[in-house]
PDB file of C-alpha atoms in Angstrom:
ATOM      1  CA  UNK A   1     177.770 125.013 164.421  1.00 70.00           C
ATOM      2  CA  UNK A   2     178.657 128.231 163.432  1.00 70.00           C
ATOM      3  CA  UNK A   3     179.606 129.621 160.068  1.00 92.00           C
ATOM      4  CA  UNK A   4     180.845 132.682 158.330  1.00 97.00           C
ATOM      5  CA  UNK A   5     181.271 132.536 155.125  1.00 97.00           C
ATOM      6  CA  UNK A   6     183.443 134.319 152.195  1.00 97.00           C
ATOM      7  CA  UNK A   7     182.802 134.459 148.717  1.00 91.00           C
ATOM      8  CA  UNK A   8     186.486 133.894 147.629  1.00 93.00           C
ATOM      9  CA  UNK A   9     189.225 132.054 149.117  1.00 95.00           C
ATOM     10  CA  UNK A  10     191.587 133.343 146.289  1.00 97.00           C
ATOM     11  CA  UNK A  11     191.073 136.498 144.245  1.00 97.00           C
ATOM     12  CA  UNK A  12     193.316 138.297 141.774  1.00 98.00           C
ATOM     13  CA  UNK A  13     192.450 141.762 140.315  1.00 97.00           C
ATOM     14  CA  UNK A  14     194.159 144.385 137.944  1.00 98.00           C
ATOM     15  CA  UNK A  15     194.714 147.718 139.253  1.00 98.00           C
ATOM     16  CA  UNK A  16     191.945 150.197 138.471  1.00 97.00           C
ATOM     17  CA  UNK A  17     188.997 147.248 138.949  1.00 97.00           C
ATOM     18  CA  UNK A  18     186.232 147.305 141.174  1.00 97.00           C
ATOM     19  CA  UNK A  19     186.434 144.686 143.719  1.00 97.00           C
ATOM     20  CA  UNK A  20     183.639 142.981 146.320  1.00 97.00           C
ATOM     21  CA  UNK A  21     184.499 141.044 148.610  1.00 98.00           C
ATOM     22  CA  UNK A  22     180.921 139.467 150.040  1.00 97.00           C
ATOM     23  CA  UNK A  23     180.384 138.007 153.764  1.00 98.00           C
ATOM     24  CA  UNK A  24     177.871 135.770 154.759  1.00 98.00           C
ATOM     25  CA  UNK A  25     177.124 134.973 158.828  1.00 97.00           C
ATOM     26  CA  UNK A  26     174.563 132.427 160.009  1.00 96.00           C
ATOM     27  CA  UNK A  27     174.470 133.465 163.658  1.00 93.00           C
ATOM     28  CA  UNK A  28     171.988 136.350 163.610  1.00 93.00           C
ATOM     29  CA  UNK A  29     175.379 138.354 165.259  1.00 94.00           C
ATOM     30  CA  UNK A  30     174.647 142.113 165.105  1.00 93.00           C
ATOM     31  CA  UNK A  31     178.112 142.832 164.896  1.00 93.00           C
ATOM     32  CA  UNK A  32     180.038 142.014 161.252  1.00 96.00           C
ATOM     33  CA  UNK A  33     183.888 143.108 160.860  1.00 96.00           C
ATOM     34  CA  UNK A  34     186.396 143.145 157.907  1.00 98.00           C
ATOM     35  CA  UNK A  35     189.745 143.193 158.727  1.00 98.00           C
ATOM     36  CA  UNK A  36     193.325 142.563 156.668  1.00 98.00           C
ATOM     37  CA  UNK A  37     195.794 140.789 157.725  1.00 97.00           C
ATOM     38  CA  UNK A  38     199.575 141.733 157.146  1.00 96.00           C
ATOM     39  CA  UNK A  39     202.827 140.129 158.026  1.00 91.00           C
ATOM     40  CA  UNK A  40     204.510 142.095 160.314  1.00 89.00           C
ATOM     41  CA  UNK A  41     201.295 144.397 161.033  1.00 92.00           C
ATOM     42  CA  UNK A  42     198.861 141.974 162.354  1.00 90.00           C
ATOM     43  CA  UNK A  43     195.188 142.237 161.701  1.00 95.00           C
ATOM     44  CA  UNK A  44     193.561 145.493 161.249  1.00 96.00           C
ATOM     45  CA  UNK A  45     189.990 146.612 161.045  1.00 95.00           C
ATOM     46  CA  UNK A  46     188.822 148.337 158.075  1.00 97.00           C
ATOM     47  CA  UNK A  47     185.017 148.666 158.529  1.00 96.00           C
ATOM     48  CA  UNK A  48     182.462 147.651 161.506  1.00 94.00           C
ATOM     49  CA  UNK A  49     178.884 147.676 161.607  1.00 95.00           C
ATOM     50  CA  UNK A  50     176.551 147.302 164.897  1.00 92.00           C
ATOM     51  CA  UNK A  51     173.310 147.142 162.595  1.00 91.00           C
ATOM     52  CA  UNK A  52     172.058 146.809 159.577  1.00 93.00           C
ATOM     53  CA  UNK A  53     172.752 149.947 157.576  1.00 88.00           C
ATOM     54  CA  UNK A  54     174.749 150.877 160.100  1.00 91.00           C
ATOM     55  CA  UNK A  55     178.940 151.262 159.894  1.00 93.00           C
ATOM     56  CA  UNK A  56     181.742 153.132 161.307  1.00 92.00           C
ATOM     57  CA  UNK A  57     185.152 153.336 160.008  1.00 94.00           C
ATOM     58  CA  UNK A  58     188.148 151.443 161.568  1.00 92.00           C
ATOM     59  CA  UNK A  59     191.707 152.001 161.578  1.00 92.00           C
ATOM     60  CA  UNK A  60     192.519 152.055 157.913  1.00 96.00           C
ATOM     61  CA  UNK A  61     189.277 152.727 156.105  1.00 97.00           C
ATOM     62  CA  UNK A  62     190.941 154.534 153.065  1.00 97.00           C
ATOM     63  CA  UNK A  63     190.175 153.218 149.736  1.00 97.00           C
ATOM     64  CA  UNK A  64     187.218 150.950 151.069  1.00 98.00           C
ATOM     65  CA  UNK A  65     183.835 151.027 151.254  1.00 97.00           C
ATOM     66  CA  UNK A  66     180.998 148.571 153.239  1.00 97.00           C
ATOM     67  CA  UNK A  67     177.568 147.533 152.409  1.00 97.00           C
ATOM     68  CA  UNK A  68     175.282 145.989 154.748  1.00 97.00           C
ATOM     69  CA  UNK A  69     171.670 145.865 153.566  1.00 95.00           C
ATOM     70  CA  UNK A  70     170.936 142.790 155.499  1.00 96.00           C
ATOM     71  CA  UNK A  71     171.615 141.294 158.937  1.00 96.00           C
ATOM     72  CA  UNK A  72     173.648 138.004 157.966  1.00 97.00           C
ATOM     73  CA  UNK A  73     175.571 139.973 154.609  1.00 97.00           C
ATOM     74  CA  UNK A  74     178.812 142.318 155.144  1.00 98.00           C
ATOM     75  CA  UNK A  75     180.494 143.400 152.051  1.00 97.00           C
ATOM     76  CA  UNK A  76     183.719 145.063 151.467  1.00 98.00           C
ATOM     77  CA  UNK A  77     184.174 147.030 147.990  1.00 98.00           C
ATOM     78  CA  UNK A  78     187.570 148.424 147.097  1.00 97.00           C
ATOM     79  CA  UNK A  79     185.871 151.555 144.476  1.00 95.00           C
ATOM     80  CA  UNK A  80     189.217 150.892 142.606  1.00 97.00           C
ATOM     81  CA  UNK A  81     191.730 148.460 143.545  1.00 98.00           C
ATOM     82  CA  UNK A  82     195.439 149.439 144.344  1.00 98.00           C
ATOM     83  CA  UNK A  83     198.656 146.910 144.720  1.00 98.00           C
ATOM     84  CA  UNK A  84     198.593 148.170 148.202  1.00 97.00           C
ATOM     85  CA  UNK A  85     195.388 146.560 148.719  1.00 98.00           C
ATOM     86  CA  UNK A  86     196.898 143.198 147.891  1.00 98.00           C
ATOM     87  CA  UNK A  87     196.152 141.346 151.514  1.00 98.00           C
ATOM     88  CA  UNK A  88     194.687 138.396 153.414  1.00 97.00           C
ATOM     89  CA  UNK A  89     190.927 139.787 154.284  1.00 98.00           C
ATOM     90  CA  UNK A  90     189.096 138.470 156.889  1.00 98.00           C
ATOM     91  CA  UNK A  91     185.097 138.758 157.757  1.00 98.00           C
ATOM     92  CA  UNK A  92     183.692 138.521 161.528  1.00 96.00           C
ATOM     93  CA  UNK A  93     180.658 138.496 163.443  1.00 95.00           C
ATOM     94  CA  UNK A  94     180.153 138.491 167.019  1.00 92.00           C
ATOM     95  CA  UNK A  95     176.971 139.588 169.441  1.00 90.00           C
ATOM     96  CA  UNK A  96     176.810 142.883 170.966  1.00 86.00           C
ATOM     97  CA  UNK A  97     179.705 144.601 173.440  1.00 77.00           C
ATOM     98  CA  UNK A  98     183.518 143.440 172.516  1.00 71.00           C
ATOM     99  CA  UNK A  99     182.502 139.569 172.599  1.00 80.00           C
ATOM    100  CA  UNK A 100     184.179 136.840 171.001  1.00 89.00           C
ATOM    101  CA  UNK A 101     184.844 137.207 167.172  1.00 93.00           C
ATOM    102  CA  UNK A 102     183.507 134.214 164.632  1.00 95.00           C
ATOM    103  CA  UNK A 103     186.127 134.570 161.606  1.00 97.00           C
ATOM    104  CA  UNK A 104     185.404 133.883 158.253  1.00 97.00           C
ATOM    105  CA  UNK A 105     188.513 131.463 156.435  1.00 97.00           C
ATOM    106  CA  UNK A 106     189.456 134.534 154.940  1.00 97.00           C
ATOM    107  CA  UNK A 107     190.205 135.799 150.917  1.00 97.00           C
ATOM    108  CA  UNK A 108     193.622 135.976 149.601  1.00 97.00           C
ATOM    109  CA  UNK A 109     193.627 138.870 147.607  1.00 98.00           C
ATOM    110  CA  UNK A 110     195.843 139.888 145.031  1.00 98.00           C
ATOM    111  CA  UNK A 111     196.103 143.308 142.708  1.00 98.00           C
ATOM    112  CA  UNK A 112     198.128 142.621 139.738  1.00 97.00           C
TER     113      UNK A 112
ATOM    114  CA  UNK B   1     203.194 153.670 171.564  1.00 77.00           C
ATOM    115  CA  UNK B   2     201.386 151.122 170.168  1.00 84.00           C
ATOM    116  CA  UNK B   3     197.744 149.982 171.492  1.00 90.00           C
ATOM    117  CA  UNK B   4     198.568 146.243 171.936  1.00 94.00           C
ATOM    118  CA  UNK B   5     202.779 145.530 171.763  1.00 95.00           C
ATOM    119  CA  UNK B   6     203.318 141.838 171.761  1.00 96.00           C
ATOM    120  CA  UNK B   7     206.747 139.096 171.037  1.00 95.00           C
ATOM    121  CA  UNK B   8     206.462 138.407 167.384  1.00 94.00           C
ATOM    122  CA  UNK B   9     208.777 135.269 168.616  1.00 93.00           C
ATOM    123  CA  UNK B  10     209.143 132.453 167.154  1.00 95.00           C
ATOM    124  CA  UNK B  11     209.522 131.163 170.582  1.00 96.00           C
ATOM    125  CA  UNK B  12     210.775 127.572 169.727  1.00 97.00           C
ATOM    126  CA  UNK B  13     210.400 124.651 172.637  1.00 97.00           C
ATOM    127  CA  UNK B  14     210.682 121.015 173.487  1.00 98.00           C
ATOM    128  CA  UNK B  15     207.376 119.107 173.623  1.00 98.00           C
ATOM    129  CA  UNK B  16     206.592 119.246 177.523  1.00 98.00           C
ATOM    130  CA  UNK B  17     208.107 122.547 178.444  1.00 98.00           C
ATOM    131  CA  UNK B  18     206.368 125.531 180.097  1.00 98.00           C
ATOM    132  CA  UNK B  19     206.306 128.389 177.776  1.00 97.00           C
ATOM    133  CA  UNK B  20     204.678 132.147 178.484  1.00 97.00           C
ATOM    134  CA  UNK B  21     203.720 135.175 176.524  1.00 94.00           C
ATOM    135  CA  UNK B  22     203.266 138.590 177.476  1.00 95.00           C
ATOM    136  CA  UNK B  23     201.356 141.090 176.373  1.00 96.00           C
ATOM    137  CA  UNK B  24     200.989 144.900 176.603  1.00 97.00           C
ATOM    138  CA  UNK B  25     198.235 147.117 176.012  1.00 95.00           C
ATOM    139  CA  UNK B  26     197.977 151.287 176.091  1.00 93.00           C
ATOM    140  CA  UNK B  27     194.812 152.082 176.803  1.00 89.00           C
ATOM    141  CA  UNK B  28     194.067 151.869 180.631  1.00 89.00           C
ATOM    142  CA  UNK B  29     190.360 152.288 180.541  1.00 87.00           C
ATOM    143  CA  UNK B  30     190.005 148.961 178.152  1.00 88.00           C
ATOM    144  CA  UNK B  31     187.982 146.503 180.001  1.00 86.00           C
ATOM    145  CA  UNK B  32     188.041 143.127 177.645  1.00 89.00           C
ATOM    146  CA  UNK B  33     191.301 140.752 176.807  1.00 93.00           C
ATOM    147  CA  UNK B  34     191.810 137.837 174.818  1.00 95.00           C
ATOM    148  CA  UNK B  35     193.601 135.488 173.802  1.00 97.00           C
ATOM    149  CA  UNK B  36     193.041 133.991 169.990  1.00 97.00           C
ATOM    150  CA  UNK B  37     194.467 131.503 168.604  1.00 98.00           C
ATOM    151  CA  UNK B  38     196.002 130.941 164.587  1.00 98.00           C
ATOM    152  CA  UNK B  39     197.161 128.222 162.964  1.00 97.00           C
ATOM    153  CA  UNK B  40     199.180 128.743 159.491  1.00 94.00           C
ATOM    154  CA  UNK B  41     196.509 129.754 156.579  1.00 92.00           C
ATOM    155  CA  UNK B  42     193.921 129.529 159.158  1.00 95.00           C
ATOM    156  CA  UNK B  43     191.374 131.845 160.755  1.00 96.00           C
ATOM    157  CA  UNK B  44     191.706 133.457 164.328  1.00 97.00           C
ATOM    158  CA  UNK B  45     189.971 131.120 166.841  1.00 96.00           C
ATOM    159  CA  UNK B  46     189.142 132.200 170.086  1.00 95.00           C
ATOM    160  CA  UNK B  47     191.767 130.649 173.258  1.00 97.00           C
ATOM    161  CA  UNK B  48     189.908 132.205 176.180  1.00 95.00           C
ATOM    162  CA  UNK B  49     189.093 135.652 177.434  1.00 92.00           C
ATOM    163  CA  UNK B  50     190.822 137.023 180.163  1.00 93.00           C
ATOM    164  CA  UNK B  51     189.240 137.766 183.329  1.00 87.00           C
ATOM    165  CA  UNK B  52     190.731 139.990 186.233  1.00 88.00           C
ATOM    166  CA  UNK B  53     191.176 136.928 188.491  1.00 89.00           C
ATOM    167  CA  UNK B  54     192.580 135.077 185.938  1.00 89.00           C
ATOM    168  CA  UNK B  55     191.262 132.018 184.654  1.00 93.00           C
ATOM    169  CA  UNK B  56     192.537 128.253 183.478  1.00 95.00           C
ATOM    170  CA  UNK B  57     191.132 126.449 180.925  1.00 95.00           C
ATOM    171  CA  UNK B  58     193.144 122.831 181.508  1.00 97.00           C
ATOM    172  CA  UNK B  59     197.239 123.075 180.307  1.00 98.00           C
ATOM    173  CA  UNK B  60     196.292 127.148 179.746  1.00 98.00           C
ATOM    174  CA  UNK B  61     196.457 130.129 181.956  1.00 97.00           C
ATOM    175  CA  UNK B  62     195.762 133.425 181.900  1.00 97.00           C
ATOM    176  CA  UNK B  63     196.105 136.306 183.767  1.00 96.00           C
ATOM    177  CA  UNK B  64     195.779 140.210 183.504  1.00 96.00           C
ATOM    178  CA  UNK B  65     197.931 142.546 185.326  1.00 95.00           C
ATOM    179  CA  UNK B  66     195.699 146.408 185.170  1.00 93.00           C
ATOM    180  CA  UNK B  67     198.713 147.994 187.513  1.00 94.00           C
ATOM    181  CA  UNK B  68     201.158 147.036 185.175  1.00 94.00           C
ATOM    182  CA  UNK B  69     198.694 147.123 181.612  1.00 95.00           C
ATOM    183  CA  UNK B  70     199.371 143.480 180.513  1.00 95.00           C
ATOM    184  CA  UNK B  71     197.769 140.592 180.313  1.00 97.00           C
ATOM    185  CA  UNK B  72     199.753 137.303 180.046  1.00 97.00           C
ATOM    186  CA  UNK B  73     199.673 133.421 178.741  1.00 98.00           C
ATOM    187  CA  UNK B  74     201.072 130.414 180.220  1.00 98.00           C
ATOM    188  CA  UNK B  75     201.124 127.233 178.421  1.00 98.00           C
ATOM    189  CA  UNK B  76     202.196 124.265 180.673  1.00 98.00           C
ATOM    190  CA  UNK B  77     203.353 120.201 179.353  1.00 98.00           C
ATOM    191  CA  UNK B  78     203.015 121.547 175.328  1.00 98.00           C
ATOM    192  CA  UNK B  79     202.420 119.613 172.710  1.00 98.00           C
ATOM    193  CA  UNK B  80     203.261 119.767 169.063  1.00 98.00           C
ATOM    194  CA  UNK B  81     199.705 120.958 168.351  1.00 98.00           C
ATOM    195  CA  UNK B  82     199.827 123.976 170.563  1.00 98.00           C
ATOM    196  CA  UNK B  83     202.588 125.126 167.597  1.00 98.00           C
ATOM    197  CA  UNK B  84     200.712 128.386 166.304  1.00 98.00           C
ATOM    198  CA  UNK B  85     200.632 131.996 166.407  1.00 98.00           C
ATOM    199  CA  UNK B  86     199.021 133.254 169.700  1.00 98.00           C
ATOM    200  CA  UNK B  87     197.070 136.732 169.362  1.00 97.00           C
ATOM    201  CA  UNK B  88     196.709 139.197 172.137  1.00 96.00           C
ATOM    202  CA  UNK B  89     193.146 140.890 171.815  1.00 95.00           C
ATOM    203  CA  UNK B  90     192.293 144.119 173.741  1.00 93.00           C
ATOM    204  CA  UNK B  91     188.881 146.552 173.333  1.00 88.00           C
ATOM    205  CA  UNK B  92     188.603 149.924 172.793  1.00 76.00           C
ATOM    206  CA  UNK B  93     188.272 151.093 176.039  1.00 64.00           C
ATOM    207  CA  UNK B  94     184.210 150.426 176.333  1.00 58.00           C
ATOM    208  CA  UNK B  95     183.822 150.405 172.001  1.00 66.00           C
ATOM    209  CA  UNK B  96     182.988 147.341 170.746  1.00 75.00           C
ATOM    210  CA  UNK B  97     185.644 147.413 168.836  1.00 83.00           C
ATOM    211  CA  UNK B  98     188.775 145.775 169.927  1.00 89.00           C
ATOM    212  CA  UNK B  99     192.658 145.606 168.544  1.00 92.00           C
ATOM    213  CA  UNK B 100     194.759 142.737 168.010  1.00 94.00           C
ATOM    214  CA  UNK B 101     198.323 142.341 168.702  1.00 95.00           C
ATOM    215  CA  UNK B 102     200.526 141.206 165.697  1.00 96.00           C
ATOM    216  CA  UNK B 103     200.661 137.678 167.645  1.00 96.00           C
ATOM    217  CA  UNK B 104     203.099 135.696 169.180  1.00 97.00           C
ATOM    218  CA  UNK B 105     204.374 132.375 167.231  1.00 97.00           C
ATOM    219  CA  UNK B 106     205.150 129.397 168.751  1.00 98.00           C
ATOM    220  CA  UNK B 107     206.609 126.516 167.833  1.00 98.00           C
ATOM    221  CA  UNK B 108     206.500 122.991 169.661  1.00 98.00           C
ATOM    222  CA  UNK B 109     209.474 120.789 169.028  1.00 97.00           C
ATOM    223  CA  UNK B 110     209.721 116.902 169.299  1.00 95.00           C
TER     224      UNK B 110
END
């Protein structure tokens, strides 16, 4: 069966902090996603990579950054977390080419 | 305009009606569709992809219009567990990325 993983289901942060948010996917998918998800705004990517080391920026990549030193591990770091930021975020993986998307359960995040 | 424009909804119907969602897209060189699925505090699931002949997966249809840039849903005899939010999912235009709509809710009443 397969499984992506989040660190976090729930997460709250103070304004100013450093924050990872770490994805884990057991499907040897090239592909790995983070997205948020806002009421009213749907889901939005932040951050894609089509390879290891590899990443290009999505439609609202300001104020993130992504890591992804190996195949199965995508992680999202917010250098210094904003109330803005406060969101659902949710990891993906999929094979190659615009194929189906394997979603993590997602990390409620809140910045206090 | 936006890439993908759907019905946030709610569209709220008896158990064993037909129900149907529409949904726009900008971009006439994209070249995938889907349809997700979400159920409250839940991740996206994939419904079925969309092909240009359209396709049926048993009580679920769907169908893409290119002429007319939309791509559509039809749920026949629903049931209270089809009650979720139904996302609209378009590519880039050959990217591998793809946008989603803001999704459709629907609710199945007894």
């Amino acid at each position: 069966d397969v499984k992506v993983t989040q660190s976090s289901r729930y997460l709250v942060k103070r304004t100013g902090e450093k924050v990872f948010l770490e994805c884990v996917q057991d499907m040897d998918h090239e592909n790995m996603f983070w997205y948020r998800q806002d009421p009213g705004l749907g889901l939005r990517l932040i951050y894609f990579s089509y390879d290891v080391k590899m990443k290009e920026k999505g439609d609202i990549p300001e104020g993130y950054s992504v890591s992804r030193e190996k195949k199965e591990r995508f992680s999202l770091i917010l250098e210094s977390a904003s109330t803005n930021q406060t969101s659902m975020y949710l990891c993906a993986s999929s094979l190659p080419g615009a194929s189906e998307q394997y979603f993590g359960p997602g990390t409620r995040l809140t910045v206090t | 305009r936006k890439e993908v424009e759907q019905d946030p909804g709610p569209f709220n119907v008896p158990e064993g009606a037909t129900v149907a969602f529409n949904c726009t897209y900008s971009n006439s060189a994209s070249q995938s569709f889907f349809w997700y699925r979400q159920d409250c505090r839940k991740e996206p699931k994939l419904l079925m992809s969309v092909y240009s002949s359209g396709n049926e997966d048993g009580r679920f249809t769907a169908q893409l219009n290119r002429a007319s840039q939309y791509i559509s849903l039809l749920i026949r005899d629903s049931k209270l567990s089809d009650s979720a939010t139904y996302l609209c999912v378009v590519n880039k235009g050959g990217y591998q990325k793809v946008t989603f709509g803001i999704g459709t809710k629907l609710q199945v009443i007894p």
